[in-house]
Coordinates of C-alpha atoms in Angstrom, one line a residue:
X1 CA 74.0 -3.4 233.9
X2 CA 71.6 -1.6 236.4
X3 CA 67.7 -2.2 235.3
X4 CA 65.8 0.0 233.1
X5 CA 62.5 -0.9 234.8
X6 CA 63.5 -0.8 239.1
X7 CA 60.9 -2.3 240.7
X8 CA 60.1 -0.4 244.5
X9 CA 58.1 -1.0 247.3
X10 CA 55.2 0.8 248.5
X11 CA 52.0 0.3 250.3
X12 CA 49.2 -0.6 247.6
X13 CA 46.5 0.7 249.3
X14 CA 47.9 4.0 249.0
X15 CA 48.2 3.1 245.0
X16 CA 44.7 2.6 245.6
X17 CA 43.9 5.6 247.3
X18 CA 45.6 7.8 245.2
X19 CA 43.5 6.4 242.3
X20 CA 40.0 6.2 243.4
X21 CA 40.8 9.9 245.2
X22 CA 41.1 11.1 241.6
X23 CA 37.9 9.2 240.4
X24 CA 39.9 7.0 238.1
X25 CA 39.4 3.6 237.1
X26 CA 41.9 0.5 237.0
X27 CA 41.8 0.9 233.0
X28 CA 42.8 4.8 232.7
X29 CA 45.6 4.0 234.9
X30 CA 46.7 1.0 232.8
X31 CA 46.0 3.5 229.9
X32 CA 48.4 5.7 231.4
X33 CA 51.0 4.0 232.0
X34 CA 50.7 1.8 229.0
X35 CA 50.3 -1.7 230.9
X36 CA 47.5 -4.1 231.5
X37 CA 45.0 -3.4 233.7
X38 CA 45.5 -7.0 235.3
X39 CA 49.1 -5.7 236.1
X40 CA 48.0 -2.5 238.3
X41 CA 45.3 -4.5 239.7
X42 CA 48.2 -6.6 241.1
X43 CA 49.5 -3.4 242.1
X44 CA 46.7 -2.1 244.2
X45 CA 46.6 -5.9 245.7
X46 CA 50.2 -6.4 246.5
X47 CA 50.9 -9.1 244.2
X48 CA 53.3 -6.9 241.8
X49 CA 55.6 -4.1 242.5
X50 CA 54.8 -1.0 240.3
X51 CA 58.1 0.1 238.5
X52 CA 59.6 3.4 239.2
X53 CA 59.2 4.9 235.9
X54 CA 55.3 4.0 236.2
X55 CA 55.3 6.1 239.5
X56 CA 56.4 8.8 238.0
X57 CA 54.0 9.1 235.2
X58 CA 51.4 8.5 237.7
X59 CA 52.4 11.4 239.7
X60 CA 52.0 13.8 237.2
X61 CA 48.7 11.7 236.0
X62 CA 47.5 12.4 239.1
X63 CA 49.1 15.5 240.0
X64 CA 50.3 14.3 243.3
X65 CA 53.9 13.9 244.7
X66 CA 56.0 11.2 244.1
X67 CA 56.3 11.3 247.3
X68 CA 52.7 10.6 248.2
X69 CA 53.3 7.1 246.9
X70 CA 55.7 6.0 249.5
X71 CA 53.5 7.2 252.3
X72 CA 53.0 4.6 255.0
X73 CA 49.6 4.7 254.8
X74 CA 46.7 6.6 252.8
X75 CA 46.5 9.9 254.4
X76 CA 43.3 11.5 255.8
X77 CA 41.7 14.0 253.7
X78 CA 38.5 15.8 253.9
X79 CA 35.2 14.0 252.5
X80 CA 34.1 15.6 249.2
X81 CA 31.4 18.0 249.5
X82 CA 28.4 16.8 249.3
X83 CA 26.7 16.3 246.1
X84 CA 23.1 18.6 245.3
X85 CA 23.6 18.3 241.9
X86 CA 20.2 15.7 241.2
X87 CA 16.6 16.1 242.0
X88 CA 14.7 13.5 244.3
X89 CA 14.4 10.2 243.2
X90 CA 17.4 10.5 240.9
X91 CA 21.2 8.7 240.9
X92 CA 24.2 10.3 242.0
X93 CA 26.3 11.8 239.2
X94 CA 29.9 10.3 239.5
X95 CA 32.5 13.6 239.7
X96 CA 35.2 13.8 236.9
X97 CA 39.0 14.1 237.5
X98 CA 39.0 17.6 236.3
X99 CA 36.4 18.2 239.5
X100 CA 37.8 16.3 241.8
X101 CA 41.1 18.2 241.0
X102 CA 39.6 21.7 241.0
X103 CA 38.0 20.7 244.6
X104 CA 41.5 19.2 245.8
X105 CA 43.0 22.7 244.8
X106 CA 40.4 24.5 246.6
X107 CA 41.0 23.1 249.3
X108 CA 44.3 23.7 249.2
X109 CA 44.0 27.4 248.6
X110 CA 41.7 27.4 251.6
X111 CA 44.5 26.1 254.3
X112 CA 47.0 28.6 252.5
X113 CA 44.7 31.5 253.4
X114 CA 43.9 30.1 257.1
X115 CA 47.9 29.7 257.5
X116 CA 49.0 33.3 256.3
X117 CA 45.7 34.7 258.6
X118 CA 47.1 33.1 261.8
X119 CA 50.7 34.3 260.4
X120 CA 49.6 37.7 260.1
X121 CA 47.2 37.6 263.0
X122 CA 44.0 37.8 261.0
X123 CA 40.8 36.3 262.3
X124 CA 39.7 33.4 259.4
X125 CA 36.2 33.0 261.0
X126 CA 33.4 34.1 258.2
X127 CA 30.8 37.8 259.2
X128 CA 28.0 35.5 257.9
X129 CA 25.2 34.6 259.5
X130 CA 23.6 31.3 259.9
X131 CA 20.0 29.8 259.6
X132 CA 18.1 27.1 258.9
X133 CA 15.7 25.7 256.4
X134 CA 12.7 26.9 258.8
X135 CA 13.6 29.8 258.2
X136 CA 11.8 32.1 255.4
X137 CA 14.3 32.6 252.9
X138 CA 13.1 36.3 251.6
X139 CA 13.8 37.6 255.2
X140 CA 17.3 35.6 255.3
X141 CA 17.8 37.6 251.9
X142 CA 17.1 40.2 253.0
X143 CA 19.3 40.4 256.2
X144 CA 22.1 39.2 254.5
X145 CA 21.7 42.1 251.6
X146 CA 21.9 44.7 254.5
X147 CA 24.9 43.4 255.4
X148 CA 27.0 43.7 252.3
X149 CA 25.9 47.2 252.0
X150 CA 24.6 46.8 248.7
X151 CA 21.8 48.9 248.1
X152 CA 19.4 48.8 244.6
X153 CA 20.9 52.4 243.8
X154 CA 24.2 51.5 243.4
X155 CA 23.0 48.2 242.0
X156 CA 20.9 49.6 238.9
X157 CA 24.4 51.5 238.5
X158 CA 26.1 49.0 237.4
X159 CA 27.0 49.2 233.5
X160 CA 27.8 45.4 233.0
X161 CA 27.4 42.1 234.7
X162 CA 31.0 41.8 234.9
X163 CA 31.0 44.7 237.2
X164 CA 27.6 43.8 238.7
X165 CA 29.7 40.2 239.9
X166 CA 32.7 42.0 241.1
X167 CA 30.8 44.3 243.3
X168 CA 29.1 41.2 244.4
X169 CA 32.1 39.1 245.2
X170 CA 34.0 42.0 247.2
X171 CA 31.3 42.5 249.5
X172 CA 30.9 38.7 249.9
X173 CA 35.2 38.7 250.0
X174 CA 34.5 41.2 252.8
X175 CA 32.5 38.9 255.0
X176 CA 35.9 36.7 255.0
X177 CA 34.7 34.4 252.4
X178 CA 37.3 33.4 249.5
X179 CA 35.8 33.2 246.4
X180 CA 37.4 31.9 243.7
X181 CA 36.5 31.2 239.8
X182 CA 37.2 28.0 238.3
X183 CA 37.1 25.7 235.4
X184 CA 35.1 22.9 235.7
X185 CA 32.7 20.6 233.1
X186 CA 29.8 23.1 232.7
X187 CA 27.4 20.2 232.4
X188 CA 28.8 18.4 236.2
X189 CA 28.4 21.5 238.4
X190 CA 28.2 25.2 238.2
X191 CA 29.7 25.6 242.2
X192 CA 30.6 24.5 245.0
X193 CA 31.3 25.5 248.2
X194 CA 33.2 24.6 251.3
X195 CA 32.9 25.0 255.0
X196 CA 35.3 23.0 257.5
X197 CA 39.7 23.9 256.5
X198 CA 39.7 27.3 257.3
X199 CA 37.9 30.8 255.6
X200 CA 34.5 29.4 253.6
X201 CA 34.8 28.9 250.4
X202 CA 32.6 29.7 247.3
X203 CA 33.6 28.3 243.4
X204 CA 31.8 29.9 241.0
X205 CA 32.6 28.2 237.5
X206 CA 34.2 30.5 235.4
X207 CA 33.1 28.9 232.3
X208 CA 29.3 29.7 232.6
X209 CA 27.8 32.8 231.7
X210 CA 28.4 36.0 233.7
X211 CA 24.9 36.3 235.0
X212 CA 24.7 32.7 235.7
X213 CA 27.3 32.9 237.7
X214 CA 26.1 35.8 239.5
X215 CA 23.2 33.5 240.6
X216 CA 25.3 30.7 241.1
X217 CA 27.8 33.1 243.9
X218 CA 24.4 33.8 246.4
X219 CA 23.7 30.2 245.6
X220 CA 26.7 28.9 247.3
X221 CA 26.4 31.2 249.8
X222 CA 23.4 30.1 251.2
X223 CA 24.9 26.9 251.6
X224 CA 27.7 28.4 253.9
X225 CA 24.5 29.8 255.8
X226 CA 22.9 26.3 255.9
X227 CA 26.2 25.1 256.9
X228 CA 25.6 22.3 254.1
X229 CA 28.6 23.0 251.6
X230 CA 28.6 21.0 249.0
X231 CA 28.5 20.4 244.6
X232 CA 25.5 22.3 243.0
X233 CA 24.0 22.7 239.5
X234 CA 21.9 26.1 240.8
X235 CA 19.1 26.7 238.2
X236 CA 16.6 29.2 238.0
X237 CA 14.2 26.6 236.2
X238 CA 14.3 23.8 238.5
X239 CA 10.4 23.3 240.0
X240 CA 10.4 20.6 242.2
X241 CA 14.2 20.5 243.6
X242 CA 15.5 19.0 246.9
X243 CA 14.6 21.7 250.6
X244 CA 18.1 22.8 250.5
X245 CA 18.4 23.3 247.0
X246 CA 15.4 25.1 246.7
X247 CA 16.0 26.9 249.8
X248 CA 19.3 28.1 247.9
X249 CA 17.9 29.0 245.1
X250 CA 15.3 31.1 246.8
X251 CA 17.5 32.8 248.9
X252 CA 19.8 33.8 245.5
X253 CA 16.6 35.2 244.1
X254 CA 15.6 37.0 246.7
X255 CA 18.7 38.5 247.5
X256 CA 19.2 40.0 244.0
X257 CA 16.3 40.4 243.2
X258 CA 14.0 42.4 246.2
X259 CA 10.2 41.4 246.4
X260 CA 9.7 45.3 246.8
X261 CA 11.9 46.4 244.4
X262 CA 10.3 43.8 241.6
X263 CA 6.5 44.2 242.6
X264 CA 6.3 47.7 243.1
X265 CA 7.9 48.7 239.5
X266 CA 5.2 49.7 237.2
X267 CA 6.4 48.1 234.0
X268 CA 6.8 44.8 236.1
X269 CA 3.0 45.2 237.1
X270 CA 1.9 45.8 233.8
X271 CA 3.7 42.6 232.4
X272 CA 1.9 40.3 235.0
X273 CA -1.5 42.1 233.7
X274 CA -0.6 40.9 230.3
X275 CA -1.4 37.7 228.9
X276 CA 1.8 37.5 226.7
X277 CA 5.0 38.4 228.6
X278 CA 7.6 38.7 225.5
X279 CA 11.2 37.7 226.1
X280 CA 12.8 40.5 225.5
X281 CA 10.2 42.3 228.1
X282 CA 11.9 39.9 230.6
X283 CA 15.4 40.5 229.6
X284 CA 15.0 43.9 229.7
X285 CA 13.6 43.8 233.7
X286 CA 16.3 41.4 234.3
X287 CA 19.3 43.7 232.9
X288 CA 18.3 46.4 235.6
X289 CA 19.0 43.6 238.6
X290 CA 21.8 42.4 235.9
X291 CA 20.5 38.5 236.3
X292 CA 19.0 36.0 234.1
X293 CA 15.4 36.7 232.6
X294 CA 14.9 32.9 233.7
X295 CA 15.7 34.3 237.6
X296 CA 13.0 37.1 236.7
X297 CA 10.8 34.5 235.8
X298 CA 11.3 32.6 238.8
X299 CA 11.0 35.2 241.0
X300 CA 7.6 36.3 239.7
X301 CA 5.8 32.6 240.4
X302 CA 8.2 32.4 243.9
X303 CA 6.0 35.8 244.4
X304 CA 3.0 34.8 243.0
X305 CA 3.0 37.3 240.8
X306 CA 2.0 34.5 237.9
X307 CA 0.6 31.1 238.7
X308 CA 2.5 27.8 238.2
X309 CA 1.0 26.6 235.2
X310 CA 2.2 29.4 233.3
X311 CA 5.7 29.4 234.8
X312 CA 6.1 25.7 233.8
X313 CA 4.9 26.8 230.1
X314 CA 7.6 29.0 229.4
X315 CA 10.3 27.3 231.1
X316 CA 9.0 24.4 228.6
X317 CA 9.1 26.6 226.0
X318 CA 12.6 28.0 226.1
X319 CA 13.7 25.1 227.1
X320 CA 12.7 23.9 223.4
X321 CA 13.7 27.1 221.7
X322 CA 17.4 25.9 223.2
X323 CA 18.1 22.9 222.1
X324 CA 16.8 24.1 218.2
X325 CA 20.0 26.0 218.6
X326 CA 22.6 24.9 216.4
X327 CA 25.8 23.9 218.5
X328 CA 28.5 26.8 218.3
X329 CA 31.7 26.1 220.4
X330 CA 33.0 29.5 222.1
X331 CA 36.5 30.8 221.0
X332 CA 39.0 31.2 223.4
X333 CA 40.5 34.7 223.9
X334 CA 44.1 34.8 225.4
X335 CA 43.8 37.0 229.0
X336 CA 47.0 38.4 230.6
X337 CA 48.3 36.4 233.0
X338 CA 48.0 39.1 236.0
X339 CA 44.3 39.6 235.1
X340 CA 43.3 35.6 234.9
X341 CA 44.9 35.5 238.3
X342 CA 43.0 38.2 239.7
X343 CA 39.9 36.9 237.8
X344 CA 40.4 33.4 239.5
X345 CA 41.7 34.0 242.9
X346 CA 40.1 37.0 243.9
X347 CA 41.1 40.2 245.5
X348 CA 40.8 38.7 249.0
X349 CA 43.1 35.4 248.7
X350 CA 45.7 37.8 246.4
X351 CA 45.8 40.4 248.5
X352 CA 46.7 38.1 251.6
X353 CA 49.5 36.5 249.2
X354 CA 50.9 39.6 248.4
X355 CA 50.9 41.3 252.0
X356 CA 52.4 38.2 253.4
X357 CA 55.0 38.4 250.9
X358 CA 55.9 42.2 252.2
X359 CA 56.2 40.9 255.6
X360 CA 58.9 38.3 254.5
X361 CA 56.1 35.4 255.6
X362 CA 56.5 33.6 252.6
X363 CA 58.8 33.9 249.4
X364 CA 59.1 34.7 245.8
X365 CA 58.5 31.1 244.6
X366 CA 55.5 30.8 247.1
X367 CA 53.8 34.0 245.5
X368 CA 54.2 32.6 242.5
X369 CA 52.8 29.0 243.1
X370 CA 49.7 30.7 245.5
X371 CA 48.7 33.3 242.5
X372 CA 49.6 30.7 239.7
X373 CA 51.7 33.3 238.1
X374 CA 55.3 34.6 237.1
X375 CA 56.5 37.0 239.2
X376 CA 57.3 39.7 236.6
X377 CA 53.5 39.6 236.6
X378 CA 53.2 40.9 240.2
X379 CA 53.2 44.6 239.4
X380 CA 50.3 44.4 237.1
X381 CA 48.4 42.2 239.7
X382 CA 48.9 44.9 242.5
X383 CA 47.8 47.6 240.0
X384 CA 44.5 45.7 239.2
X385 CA 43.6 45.7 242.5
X386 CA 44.1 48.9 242.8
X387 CA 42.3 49.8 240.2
X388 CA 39.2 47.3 241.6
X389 CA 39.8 49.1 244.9
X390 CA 38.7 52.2 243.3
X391 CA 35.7 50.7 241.6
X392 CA 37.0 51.3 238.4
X393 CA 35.9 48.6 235.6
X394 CA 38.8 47.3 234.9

């Protein structure tokens, strides 16, 4: 009678790597695979032979192939980005699964797009520029913003922030930069980017506010002008961060929000007269650059438009004002599949997908695992980008 519990043979430190690549412990393994956490220790030291079955389970644990397990050795993969998330003097936050997942995809997303490029004889290599942390970050802004070809007029046109971040990511998308929206912990990072693998890459988190993650896009994008990719918490409120975070930050600022445009309007003069600068004053200001009022805020002391002490006062203050706010947890709305897709890959990585599927580069099945969609969705992807093509808010 054949055994219910075959026992193979793999290389434990590929047990090991698969693991600690995840940023799992011994125990959620054990957890996982219902066992002690003495037995997968023997595991990852040799001692004991994992069982088949427990393989298995790990594979879709870990969302790897079972055939990453038999590998003769741990393979080589890219360093994770490096982490900006904590001010000086603070420890390292450890990254979650779910992030370390969300990066892994990324990544992998990012050598799709370099392959169908040299397939279709598209040059990957990024229309940014790059600078240094020398340099003043209101002129790098302001180079940059001449560059997209988004000008204030067309930017105080814009009826929504949603279409405010689409407009945004296009022109970024058309400086060969992917950018994509995903689902990570709001409270472990807000973006990331990535550099080396092919195209840049920018990861906006989709589940933060739209205006945050307007801030959070230019963020990421100065990093690809540093050439200093990494795992950010961008914040408009931070007042003593680390020189590349606060050079980001700046930059973001800047960039959506001109020194001209902000000093020279009358109402904005008239506020930083005024002892008492109401809230809704500020939101107000900040819905015609369709940001935060907290980036307004910022970009007044940046400017020194209002001194520090006062800055710091009403950071303090709202900061107070939101955690008196009772918790409310946000309902989820269902979104058609064709429009998540477009939502989360972007118009630049989809439309690559979809032209190398015309030219017969890649098939059906690919499509669908590239666009993480059915294909009887396909039509209504092509006709929202042709409706974003357009400009039309879709």
């Amino acid at each position: 009678m054949p055994r219910k519990t075959l026992e193979v043979s793999i290389n434990p430190a590929v047990l090991k790597w698969a693991r600690e690549s995840s940023g799992l412990s011994i125990a959620d393994i054990a957890k996982r695979v219902r066992t002690s956490t003495e037995t997968v220790a023997k595991w990852e030291s040799g001692e004991r032979k994992p069982t088949l079955r427990a393989l298995k389970e790990l594979a879709v644990f870990l969302k790897r192939p079972l055939a990453a397990f038999f590998l003769p050795e741990p393979p080589l993969e890219p360093p994770l980005p490096k982490d900006f998330r904590v001010l000086p003097g603070q420890e390292s936050l450890p990254l979650s699964e779910e992030t370390r997942l969300v990066i892994r995809e990324a990544r992998r997303l990012q050598g799709v797009a370099a392959e169908l490029m040299r397939e279709m004889g598209i040059d990957p290599t990024a229309k940014i520029g790059r600078t240094h942390l020398q340099t003043d970050p209101e002129v790098v802004a302001t180079k940059e913003r001449e560059k997209l070809a988004i000008n204030l007029e067309e930017q105080f046109s814009w009826t929504s922030s949603h279409m405010a971040f689409r407009a945004w990511r296009r022109a970024i998308e058309e400086m060969n930069v992917l950018v994509f929206q995903m689902r990570i912990p709001l409270d472990e990072a807000r973006g990331f980017s990535l550099v080396d693998g092919g195209p840049p890459v920018i990861v906006v988190n989709i589940a933060d506010s739209i205006n945050a993650r307007i801030f959070t896009l230019f963020h990421e994008y100065a990093h690809l002008l540093l050439g200093t990719a990494g795992v950010c918490l961008p914040e408009a409120t931070f007042a003593d961060e680390e020189a590349v975070e606060r050079f980001c930050n700046h930059f973001s600022g800047a960039l959506l929000v001109p020194r001209d445009a902000l000093l020279e309007d009358e109402e904005i003069r008239a506020l930083t007269r005024s002892l008492s600068i109401s809230d809704l004053q500020l939101e107000q200001v900040a819905a015609r650059f369709r940001v935060s009022k907290q980036v307004i805020w910022r970009r007044l002391q940046v400017l020194g438009a209002i001194p520090l002490k006062r800055y710091r006062a009403k950071l303090q203050q709202w900061e107070e004002q939101e955690s008196q706010k009772p918790y409310r947890k946000k309902l989820a709305f269902g979104v058609h599949p064709a429009k998540r897709s477009v939502l989360q890959k972007g118009p630049l990585f989809t439309s690559l997908v979809l032209e190398a599927k015309n030219l017969e580069i890649i098939t059906y099945s690919d499509v669908s695992d590239y666009l993480s969609i059915k294909v009887k969705h396909l039509d209504q992807v092509r006709s929202l980008l042709q409706v974003q093509e357009r400009g039309v808010n879709a």
